[in-house]
C-alpha cells in the first residue's frame, strides 16, 4: 500500500535542498534516522517543513578524480516523517525515502545549504510498489541475510522484515546494512530491480565470505 503522505510522482519538486553525508543512503520506502545539529541543516529542516517536507540525501564524491565538495550525481529524496526537538538544540528526524534523482545542476542559494535541480525521470519505477517478484528470490535473500547477520554478529528485527515485499526488503537493507559507501552508491544508482537485487546479494555474500575467511585464519 502506498504511503498516503508521500507526493505523487508528478508532484515532485523542481528544486531540492541536499544534505551531503558520506555513508548515509536512503532508498524509496526505507527509513533513515538523522541527528541534525549544524545550523545550516537546522535551517534546512525548518525550511522544508514549510513546503514539501523533502530533503535530497546524496553522498559526497570522494573518488580520486573528484574535486572538493563534489557530489555523486545520484541521490534520493526523502520526506521528514518524524521530527523531534531536543533541549540541547538538536533536531532528531526520521526520513522516509520517496524517489531517487539525478542531479541536473546545482542552483544558486541564498541559504547556507546547497540546492540542486533534480531529474526524476530515470527513477519513475520507484513508484511501482506492485512489482511481481519470484518466490525464489525471496527465499534466496532471506538465506543470504541470515548468513550475513550471523557472520557479522549483527541483529535486526527479522519478524518485521518478513512483512516487507522483496523490493522493499532490498531497499531497507541497502539503507540499513553497514555496507561500504561505494557499495551503497552502486546499488542506489541501479534502476533495474533484478540488477539491484543481484548487487545486494553479491555484497552480502562477499561480506559473509570475508568474515568466514577471517574466522578460519
Short mmCIF file of C-alpha atoms in Angstrom, two decimals:
data_model
loop_
_atom_site.label_atom_id
_atom_site.label_comp_id
_atom_site.label_asym_id
_atom_site.label_seq_id
_atom_site.Cartn_x
_atom_site.Cartn_y
_atom_site.Cartn_z
CA UNK A 1 0.00 0.00 0.00
CA UNK A 2 1.34 3.42 -0.99
CA UNK A 3 2.12 5.80 1.89
CA UNK A 4 -0.66 8.45 1.66
CA UNK A 5 1.69 11.19 2.88
CA UNK A 6 4.19 10.79 0.03
CA UNK A 7 3.79 13.04 -3.02
CA UNK A 8 2.73 11.67 -6.39
CA UNK A 9 5.46 11.43 -8.98
CA UNK A 10 4.02 14.42 -10.85
CA UNK A 11 4.18 16.48 -7.64
CA UNK A 12 7.90 16.04 -7.03
CA UNK A 13 9.60 19.46 -6.83
CA UNK A 14 11.80 21.05 -9.49
CA UNK A 15 14.33 22.22 -6.89
CA UNK A 16 15.58 20.38 -3.84
CA UNK A 17 17.85 21.09 -0.87
CA UNK A 18 20.52 18.44 -0.42
CA UNK A 19 22.20 17.03 2.66
CA UNK A 20 25.61 15.62 1.64
CA UNK A 21 26.54 12.86 4.07
CA UNK A 22 29.05 10.11 3.42
CA UNK A 23 27.73 6.62 4.12
CA UNK A 24 24.13 7.80 4.51
CA UNK A 25 21.97 6.40 1.73
CA UNK A 26 18.19 6.15 1.86
CA UNK A 27 16.19 4.14 -0.63
CA UNK A 28 12.49 4.55 -1.52
CA UNK A 29 10.25 3.28 1.27
CA UNK A 30 13.15 2.84 3.70
CA UNK A 31 13.71 4.98 6.79
CA UNK A 32 16.86 6.81 7.82
CA UNK A 33 17.23 8.41 11.29
CA UNK A 34 19.34 11.57 11.42
CA UNK A 35 20.61 13.76 14.22
CA UNK A 36 20.73 17.36 12.94
CA UNK A 37 22.94 19.87 14.76
CA UNK A 38 24.73 22.09 12.20
CA UNK A 39 23.00 25.50 11.95
CA UNK A 40 22.66 25.36 8.15
CA UNK A 41 20.91 21.99 8.30
CA UNK A 42 18.73 23.07 11.20
CA UNK A 43 17.64 25.91 8.88
CA UNK A 44 17.11 23.45 6.03
CA UNK A 45 14.80 21.28 8.12
CA UNK A 46 12.74 24.27 9.18
CA UNK A 47 12.52 25.50 5.57
CA UNK A 48 11.34 22.21 4.05
CA UNK A 49 8.75 21.76 6.81
CA UNK A 50 7.15 24.93 5.45
CA UNK A 51 6.90 23.43 1.97
CA UNK A 52 7.22 19.89 0.58
CA UNK A 53 8.99 18.25 3.57
CA UNK A 54 11.60 16.74 1.18
CA UNK A 55 15.38 16.58 1.58
CA UNK A 56 17.75 15.17 -1.01
CA UNK A 57 20.19 12.73 0.56
CA UNK A 58 23.35 12.48 -1.54
CA UNK A 59 26.85 11.22 -0.81
CA UNK A 60 29.93 13.37 -1.39
CA UNK A 61 32.04 12.01 -4.24
CA UNK A 62 35.32 11.02 -2.61
CA UNK A 63 36.84 9.32 -5.66
CA UNK A 64 40.35 10.03 -6.88
CA UNK A 65 39.13 12.25 -9.73
CA UNK A 66 36.59 14.16 -7.61
CA UNK A 67 37.07 17.82 -6.84
CA UNK A 68 36.49 19.32 -3.40
CA UNK A 69 32.80 19.46 -2.41
CA UNK A 70 31.81 17.38 -5.44
CA UNK A 71 28.66 15.30 -5.04
CA UNK A 72 27.68 11.97 -6.52
CA UNK A 73 25.29 12.63 -9.37
CA UNK A 74 22.53 10.38 -7.99
CA UNK A 75 20.73 10.65 -4.66
CA UNK A 76 17.30 10.02 -3.17
CA UNK A 77 14.66 12.44 -1.94
CA UNK A 78 13.26 11.62 1.47
CA UNK A 79 10.34 13.03 3.42
CA UNK A 80 10.59 14.11 7.04
CA UNK A 81 8.21 11.64 8.65
CA UNK A 82 9.29 12.19 12.28
CA UNK A 83 10.55 15.36 13.93
CA UNK A 84 11.73 15.99 17.49
CA UNK A 85 13.44 19.00 19.05
CA UNK A 86 15.92 18.35 21.87
CA UNK A 87 16.77 20.60 24.80
CA UNK A 88 20.40 20.90 23.66
CA UNK A 89 19.43 22.43 20.31
CA UNK A 90 19.44 19.39 18.06
CA UNK A 91 16.67 18.10 15.82
CA UNK A 92 16.07 14.37 15.54
CA UNK A 93 14.35 13.33 12.32
CA UNK A 94 13.41 10.14 10.55
CA UNK A 95 13.46 10.40 6.77
CA UNK A 96 11.35 8.12 4.57
CA UNK A 97 12.75 7.59 1.08
CA UNK A 98 10.46 8.71 -1.75
CA UNK A 99 12.20 8.70 -5.13
CA UNK A 100 15.74 8.76 -6.46
CA UNK A 101 17.02 11.51 -8.72
CA UNK A 102 19.90 12.52 -10.92
CA UNK A 103 21.39 15.96 -10.32
CA UNK A 104 20.91 18.14 -13.38
CA UNK A 105 22.68 21.15 -11.95
CA UNK A 106 23.43 22.92 -8.68
CA UNK A 107 21.34 26.04 -8.12
CA UNK A 108 22.27 29.38 -6.59
CA UNK A 109 21.10 29.54 -2.99
CA UNK A 110 20.61 32.41 -0.56
CA UNK A 111 20.83 29.90 2.28
CA UNK A 112 23.93 28.18 3.72
CA UNK A 113 22.83 24.77 2.43
CA UNK A 114 23.06 23.57 -1.17
CA UNK A 115 20.20 23.42 -3.67
CA UNK A 116 20.01 21.30 -6.81
CA UNK A 117 17.71 20.80 -9.80
CA UNK A 118 16.74 17.11 -9.80
CA UNK A 119 15.80 14.94 -12.74
CA UNK A 120 13.36 12.28 -11.55
CA UNK A 121 12.58 10.61 -14.88
CA UNK A 122 15.09 7.74 -14.71
CA UNK A 123 13.55 6.53 -11.45
CA UNK A 124 9.81 6.66 -12.15
CA UNK A 125 9.79 2.91 -11.38
CA UNK A 126 10.41 3.80 -7.71
CA UNK A 127 6.65 4.36 -7.59
CA UNK A 128 5.88 0.84 -8.80
CA UNK A 129 5.17 -0.85 -5.49
CA UNK A 130 3.48 -3.92 -7.01
CA UNK A 131 6.49 -5.31 -8.86
CA UNK A 132 5.99 -9.10 -9.30
CA UNK A 133 8.94 -10.99 -7.84
CA UNK A 134 9.60 -14.72 -8.00
CA UNK A 135 9.38 -16.52 -4.66
CA UNK A 136 12.83 -17.99 -5.27
CA UNK A 137 14.36 -14.53 -4.91
CA UNK A 138 12.76 -14.06 -1.51
CA UNK A 139 13.98 -17.43 -0.26
CA UNK A 140 17.46 -16.64 -1.55
CA UNK A 141 17.73 -13.20 0.03
CA UNK A 142 16.37 -14.44 3.37
CA UNK A 143 19.02 -17.17 3.47
CA UNK A 144 21.83 -14.81 2.46
CA UNK A 145 20.72 -12.22 5.02
CA UNK A 146 20.72 -14.82 7.80
CA UNK A 147 24.32 -15.79 6.97
CA UNK A 148 25.36 -12.15 6.71
CA UNK A 149 23.89 -11.25 10.10
CA UNK A 150 25.37 -14.31 11.80
CA UNK A 151 28.87 -13.91 10.37
CA UNK A 152 28.98 -10.19 11.12
CA UNK A 153 27.37 -10.57 14.57
CA UNK A 154 24.55 -8.18 13.73
CA UNK A 155 20.99 -8.22 14.99
CA UNK A 156 17.79 -6.98 13.40
CA UNK A 157 14.05 -7.49 13.72
CA UNK A 158 13.69 -10.33 11.23
CA UNK A 159 9.98 -10.70 12.01
CA UNK A 160 9.39 -7.13 10.86
CA UNK A 161 11.41 -7.74 7.70
CA UNK A 162 9.17 -10.68 6.82
CA UNK A 163 6.25 -8.25 6.37
CA UNK A 164 8.09 -6.36 3.61
CA UNK A 165 7.81 -7.14 -0.08
CA UNK A 166 11.07 -8.26 -1.70
CA UNK A 167 11.69 -4.85 -3.37
CA UNK A 168 11.02 -3.14 -0.03
CA UNK A 169 13.41 -5.53 1.70
CA UNK A 170 16.18 -4.78 -0.81
CA UNK A 171 15.69 -1.04 -0.26
CA UNK A 172 15.64 -1.34 3.53
CA UNK A 173 18.78 -3.50 3.59
CA UNK A 174 20.63 -1.16 1.22
CA UNK A 175 19.80 1.71 3.57
CA UNK A 176 20.43 -0.03 6.89
CA UNK A 177 23.28 -2.52 6.43
CA UNK A 178 26.85 -1.34 7.12
CA UNK A 179 27.95 -1.68 3.50
CA UNK A 180 30.76 0.47 2.13
CA UNK A 181 29.97 3.94 0.81
CA UNK A 182 30.84 2.78 -2.70
CA UNK A 183 28.63 -0.32 -2.50
CA UNK A 184 25.66 1.69 -1.28
CA UNK A 185 26.14 4.18 -4.10
CA UNK A 186 26.37 1.45 -6.73
CA UNK A 187 23.08 -0.07 -5.60
CA UNK A 188 21.45 3.37 -5.35
CA UNK A 189 22.44 4.15 -8.96
CA UNK A 190 20.83 1.00 -10.37
CA UNK A 191 17.36 1.32 -11.91
CA UNK A 192 16.58 -2.30 -12.77
CA UNK A 193 15.35 -4.21 -9.73
CA UNK A 194 16.83 -7.57 -10.75
CA UNK A 195 20.25 -5.97 -11.15
CA UNK A 196 19.88 -4.17 -7.83
CA UNK A 197 18.85 -7.43 -6.16
CA UNK A 198 21.91 -9.25 -7.54
CA UNK A 199 24.27 -6.47 -6.48
CA UNK A 200 22.99 -6.55 -2.91
CA UNK A 201 23.21 -10.34 -2.80
CA UNK A 202 26.82 -10.26 -4.01
CA UNK A 203 27.76 -7.59 -1.44
CA UNK A 204 26.24 -9.60 1.41
CA UNK A 205 27.79 -12.86 0.22
CA UNK A 206 31.23 -11.23 -0.09
CA UNK A 207 30.95 -9.76 3.42
CA UNK A 208 29.95 -13.18 4.79
CA UNK A 209 32.82 -14.85 2.93
CA UNK A 210 35.28 -12.29 4.28
CA UNK A 211 34.03 -12.94 7.79
CA UNK A 212 34.35 -16.71 7.27
CA UNK A 213 37.87 -16.36 5.89
CA UNK A 214 38.87 -14.19 8.84
CA UNK A 215 37.48 -16.67 11.35
CA UNK A 216 39.40 -19.58 9.80
CA UNK A 217 42.80 -17.87 9.95
#
